[in-house]
């Protein structure tokens, strides 16, 4: 079955420290992976995605994600956290069934990032 | 929010009443999606559209119907609302579904919070 797991409901980090939000996936074929961020009472905003190529993907607001095929992981990282990074983060993978002919996304349950000043 | 509006933004209704949510886009994107967001489930796809009058079911389509008579509008209807349909509903759009390009990225609207009493 295709799925995405975000093992941590919440991640706490002090401002200025590096942050990691974890994501693992299970999908047949090549994975297309996404990270989105949701601020309170807002829709989801696209951060970055992995298609192919370089395992380190850079995205918006200084975020990056590392694709690791052997560990089936796509962890989101930032070298120095800001209080304004506090939000709900979602990992998603494109459904690869039907030859990937649809653009259905399978989302994880989300991780709340809390950055303390 | 990428030229996507949703209406209403908030709605409280009673069990058994019909409800229609509207998604309007100004991006002229071909593909549109309806998701619901629930704690512990992340986002789940309800229905999607790959063109005017072309729609298909997603993961949690029971109790929902959709219509798309114009490129810019995608309507989600709950024929007879139930308390289990209390949720936050998000619309998303994408220009393409071809993987490996920037065009398959989904962009989300601000959401509609629906409460069914």
GROMACS .gro file of C-alpha atoms in nm:
model
  234
    1UNK     CA    1   0.000   0.000   0.000
    2UNK     CA    2   0.119   0.348  -0.073
    3UNK     CA    3   0.159   0.568   0.227
    4UNK     CA    4   0.343   0.851   0.393
    5UNK     CA    5   0.441   0.854   0.758
    6UNK     CA    6   0.534   1.152   0.971
    7UNK     CA    7   0.636   0.985   1.296
    8UNK     CA    8   0.637   1.300   1.510
    9UNK     CA    9   0.317   1.487   1.587
   10UNK     CA   10   0.521   1.778   1.718
   11UNK     CA   11   0.879   1.897   1.698
   12UNK     CA   12   1.011   2.158   1.939
   13UNK     CA   13   1.327   2.352   1.862
   14UNK     CA   14   1.491   2.668   1.992
   15UNK     CA   15   1.530   2.962   1.760
   16UNK     CA   16   1.865   2.954   1.585
   17UNK     CA   17   1.902   2.578   1.616
   18UNK     CA   18   1.880   2.342   1.321
   19UNK     CA   19   1.549   2.168   1.267
   20UNK     CA   20   1.447   1.839   1.110
   21UNK     CA   21   1.095   1.722   1.034
   22UNK     CA   22   1.086   1.355   0.943
   23UNK     CA   23   0.900   1.182   0.662
   24UNK     CA   24   0.913   0.826   0.534
   25UNK     CA   25   0.722   0.690   0.239
   26UNK     CA   26   0.610   0.370   0.078
   27UNK     CA   27   0.534   0.377  -0.293
   28UNK     CA   28   0.596   0.156  -0.590
   29UNK     CA   29   0.820   0.292  -0.859
   30UNK     CA   30   0.998   0.624  -0.850
   31UNK     CA   31   0.871   0.852  -0.575
   32UNK     CA   32   0.770   1.211  -0.634
   33UNK     CA   33   0.779   1.377  -0.294
   34UNK     CA   34   0.652   1.710  -0.168
   35UNK     CA   35   0.661   1.927   0.141
   36UNK     CA   36   0.391   2.177   0.223
   37UNK     CA   37   0.353   2.418   0.513
   38UNK     CA   38   0.028   2.537   0.667
   39UNK     CA   39   0.013   2.850   0.882
   40UNK     CA   40  -0.286   2.896   1.115
   41UNK     CA   41  -0.613   2.949   0.931
   42UNK     CA   42  -0.441   2.936   0.594
   43UNK     CA   43  -0.422   2.694   0.306
   44UNK     CA   44  -0.120   2.480   0.234
   45UNK     CA   45   0.181   2.648   0.080
   46UNK     CA   46   0.421   2.457  -0.142
   47UNK     CA   47   0.777   2.441  -0.005
   48UNK     CA   48   0.969   2.203  -0.229
   49UNK     CA   49   0.958   1.877  -0.415
   50UNK     CA   50   1.182   1.593  -0.524
   51UNK     CA   51   1.148   1.458  -0.874
   52UNK     CA   52   1.482   1.307  -0.960
   53UNK     CA   53   1.849   1.392  -0.954
   54UNK     CA   54   2.024   1.561  -0.665
   55UNK     CA   55   1.921   1.409  -0.334
   56UNK     CA   56   1.928   1.749  -0.162
   57UNK     CA   57   1.641   1.968  -0.271
   58UNK     CA   58   1.630   2.337  -0.184
   59UNK     CA   59   1.301   2.517  -0.143
   60UNK     CA   60   1.134   2.829  -0.012
   61UNK     CA   61   1.218   3.018   0.310
   62UNK     CA   62   1.557   2.850   0.349
   63UNK     CA   63   1.418   2.498   0.378
   64UNK     CA   64   1.574   2.196   0.216
   65UNK     CA   65   1.495   1.827   0.210
   66UNK     CA   66   1.714   1.523   0.177
   67UNK     CA   67   1.595   1.227  -0.025
   68UNK     CA   68   1.731   0.892   0.089
   69UNK     CA   69   1.619   0.604  -0.130
   70UNK     CA   70   1.763   0.325   0.084
   71UNK     CA   71   1.584   0.454   0.394
   72UNK     CA   72   1.276   0.564   0.196
   73UNK     CA   73   1.291   0.899   0.371
   74UNK     CA   74   1.250   1.262   0.273
   75UNK     CA   75   1.329   1.468   0.581
   76UNK     CA   76   1.278   1.843   0.584
   77UNK     CA   77   1.561   2.050   0.726
   78UNK     CA   78   1.664   2.406   0.799
   79UNK     CA   79   2.002   2.511   0.936
   80UNK     CA   80   1.868   2.783   1.167
   81UNK     CA   81   1.507   2.790   1.284
   82UNK     CA   82   1.301   3.107   1.314
   83UNK     CA   83   1.001   3.166   1.537
   84UNK     CA   84   0.809   3.245   1.219
   85UNK     CA   85   0.873   2.888   1.098
   86UNK     CA   86   0.624   2.764   1.357
   87UNK     CA   87   0.351   2.595   1.156
   88UNK     CA   88   0.209   2.259   1.051
   89UNK     CA   89   0.418   2.073   0.796
   90UNK     CA   90   0.291   1.806   0.560
   91UNK     CA   91   0.485   1.555   0.357
   92UNK     CA   92   0.316   1.406   0.049
   93UNK     CA   93   0.393   1.152  -0.221
   94UNK     CA   94   0.239   1.126  -0.562
   95UNK     CA   95   0.025   0.818  -0.606
   96UNK     CA   96   0.213   0.596  -0.848
   97UNK     CA   97  -0.068   0.359  -0.923
   98UNK     CA   98  -0.218   0.364  -1.271
   99UNK     CA   99   0.125   0.443  -1.405
  100UNK     CA  100   0.118   0.777  -1.230
  101UNK     CA  101  -0.144   0.893  -1.480
  102UNK     CA  102  -0.323   1.092  -1.217
  103UNK     CA  103  -0.182   1.361  -0.994
  104UNK     CA  104  -0.324   1.227  -0.671
  105UNK     CA  105  -0.123   1.309  -0.363
  106UNK     CA  106  -0.107   1.098  -0.051
  107UNK     CA  107  -0.044   1.312   0.254
  108UNK     CA  108   0.109   1.237   0.589
  109UNK     CA  109  -0.075   1.334   0.904
  110UNK     CA  110   0.132   1.645   0.959
  111UNK     CA  111   0.395   1.760   1.208
  112UNK     CA  112   0.352   2.070   1.419
  113UNK     CA  113   0.677   2.263   1.441
  114UNK     CA  114   0.710   2.489   1.742
  115UNK     CA  115   1.009   2.721   1.750
  116UNK     CA  116   1.074   2.879   2.088
  117UNK     CA  117   1.238   3.223   2.109
  118UNK     CA  118  -0.299   3.168  -0.237
  119UNK     CA  119  -0.221   3.135  -0.609
  120UNK     CA  120  -0.538   3.299  -0.740
  121UNK     CA  121  -0.774   3.056  -0.570
  122UNK     CA  122  -1.074   3.159  -0.366
  123UNK     CA  123  -1.314   2.942  -0.174
  124UNK     CA  124  -1.662   3.032  -0.059
  125UNK     CA  125  -1.797   3.038   0.196
  126UNK     CA  126  -1.497   3.046   0.428
  127UNK     CA  127  -1.703   2.929   0.722
  128UNK     CA  128  -2.037   2.751   0.737
  129UNK     CA  129  -2.247   2.594   1.006
  130UNK     CA  130  -2.531   2.374   0.894
  131UNK     CA  131  -2.760   2.105   1.025
  132UNK     CA  132  -2.760   1.735   0.959
  133UNK     CA  133  -2.957   1.643   0.650
  134UNK     CA  134  -2.929   1.976   0.471
  135UNK     CA  135  -2.758   2.013   0.133
  136UNK     CA  136  -2.438   2.216   0.120
  137UNK     CA  137  -2.239   2.344  -0.176
  138UNK     CA  138  -1.885   2.472  -0.151
  139UNK     CA  139  -1.732   2.670  -0.431
  140UNK     CA  140  -1.376   2.689  -0.555
  141UNK     CA  141  -1.287   2.962  -0.803
  142UNK     CA  142  -0.951   3.003  -0.975
  143UNK     CA  143  -0.811   3.276  -1.195
  144UNK     CA  144  -0.507   3.079  -1.315
  145UNK     CA  145  -0.682   2.895  -1.599
  146UNK     CA  146  -0.539   2.565  -1.471
  147UNK     CA  147  -0.693   2.252  -1.611
  148UNK     CA  148  -0.682   2.033  -1.302
  149UNK     CA  149  -0.872   2.094  -0.981
  150UNK     CA  150  -0.899   1.894  -0.659
  151UNK     CA  151  -1.108   1.884  -0.344
  152UNK     CA  152  -0.952   1.763  -0.018
  153UNK     CA  153  -1.072   1.741   0.337
  154UNK     CA  154  -0.842   1.792   0.634
  155UNK     CA  155  -0.903   1.612   0.961
  156UNK     CA  156  -0.680   1.570   1.266
  157UNK     CA  157  -0.485   1.246   1.250
  158UNK     CA  158  -0.559   1.200   0.881
  159UNK     CA  159  -0.379   1.482   0.708
  160UNK     CA  160  -0.544   1.569   0.379
  161UNK     CA  161  -0.750   1.319   0.185
  162UNK     CA  162  -0.865   1.356  -0.173
  163UNK     CA  163  -1.242   1.365  -0.223
  164UNK     CA  164  -1.281   1.429  -0.596
  165UNK     CA  165  -1.077   1.579  -0.872
  166UNK     CA  166  -1.136   1.723  -1.218
  167UNK     CA  167  -0.921   1.697  -1.526
  168UNK     CA  168  -1.126   1.935  -1.735
  169UNK     CA  169  -1.467   2.085  -1.784
  170UNK     CA  170  -1.729   1.820  -1.712
  171UNK     CA  171  -1.455   1.562  -1.646
  172UNK     CA  172  -1.435   1.445  -1.287
  173UNK     CA  173  -1.334   1.137  -1.095
  174UNK     CA  174  -1.348   1.002  -0.743
  175UNK     CA  175  -1.078   1.024  -0.487
  176UNK     CA  176  -1.010   0.836  -0.169
  177UNK     CA  177  -1.310   0.954   0.036
  178UNK     CA  178  -1.583   1.034  -0.218
  179UNK     CA  179  -1.884   0.876  -0.047
  180UNK     CA  180  -2.148   1.138   0.035
  181UNK     CA  181  -1.995   1.398  -0.198
  182UNK     CA  182  -2.055   1.500  -0.555
  183UNK     CA  183  -1.882   1.756  -0.773
  184UNK     CA  184  -1.946   1.955  -1.085
  185UNK     CA  185  -1.732   2.160  -1.316
  186UNK     CA  186  -1.917   2.354  -1.583
  187UNK     CA  187  -1.645   2.615  -1.634
  188UNK     CA  188  -1.267   2.597  -1.618
  189UNK     CA  189  -1.256   2.839  -1.327
  190UNK     CA  190  -1.518   2.685  -1.099
  191UNK     CA  191  -1.526   2.352  -0.918
  192UNK     CA  192  -1.821   2.287  -0.690
  193UNK     CA  193  -1.837   2.034  -0.408
  194UNK     CA  194  -2.183   1.929  -0.291
  195UNK     CA  195  -2.284   1.742   0.018
  196UNK     CA  196  -2.630   1.619  -0.076
  197UNK     CA  197  -2.732   1.552   0.283
  198UNK     CA  198  -2.473   1.667   0.532
  199UNK     CA  199  -2.376   1.444   0.823
  200UNK     CA  200  -2.173   1.519   1.134
  201UNK     CA  201  -1.888   1.306   0.998
  202UNK     CA  202  -1.849   1.563   0.722
  203UNK     CA  203  -1.752   1.831   0.969
  204UNK     CA  204  -1.407   1.922   0.842
  205UNK     CA  205  -1.193   2.180   0.671
  206UNK     CA  206  -1.221   2.157   0.295
  207UNK     CA  207  -0.945   2.265   0.063
  208UNK     CA  208  -0.945   2.316  -0.308
  209UNK     CA  209  -0.626   2.281  -0.509
  210UNK     CA  210  -0.526   2.340  -0.869
  211UNK     CA  211  -0.247   2.231  -1.098
  212UNK     CA  212  -0.158   2.324  -1.452
  213UNK     CA  213  -0.060   1.974  -1.552
  214UNK     CA  214  -0.035   1.622  -1.419
  215UNK     CA  215   0.282   1.531  -1.603
  216UNK     CA  216   0.537   1.432  -1.341
  217UNK     CA  217   0.886   1.567  -1.345
  218UNK     CA  218   0.794   1.923  -1.430
  219UNK     CA  219   0.705   2.227  -1.226
  220UNK     CA  220   0.356   2.220  -1.371
  221UNK     CA  221   0.219   1.929  -1.168
  222UNK     CA  222   0.261   2.109  -0.836
  223UNK     CA  223  -0.071   2.156  -0.661
  224UNK     CA  224  -0.152   2.497  -0.515
  225UNK     CA  225  -0.412   2.530  -0.245
  226UNK     CA  226  -0.690   2.769  -0.163
  227UNK     CA  227  -0.753   2.916   0.184
  228UNK     CA  228  -1.004   2.651   0.288
  229UNK     CA  229  -1.364   2.632   0.408
  230UNK     CA  230  -1.442   2.532   0.763
  231UNK     CA  231  -1.769   2.336   0.767
  232UNK     CA  232  -1.949   2.238   1.084
  233UNK     CA  233  -2.246   2.001   1.065
  234UNK     CA  234  -2.457   2.001   1.380
   0.00000   0.00000   0.00000
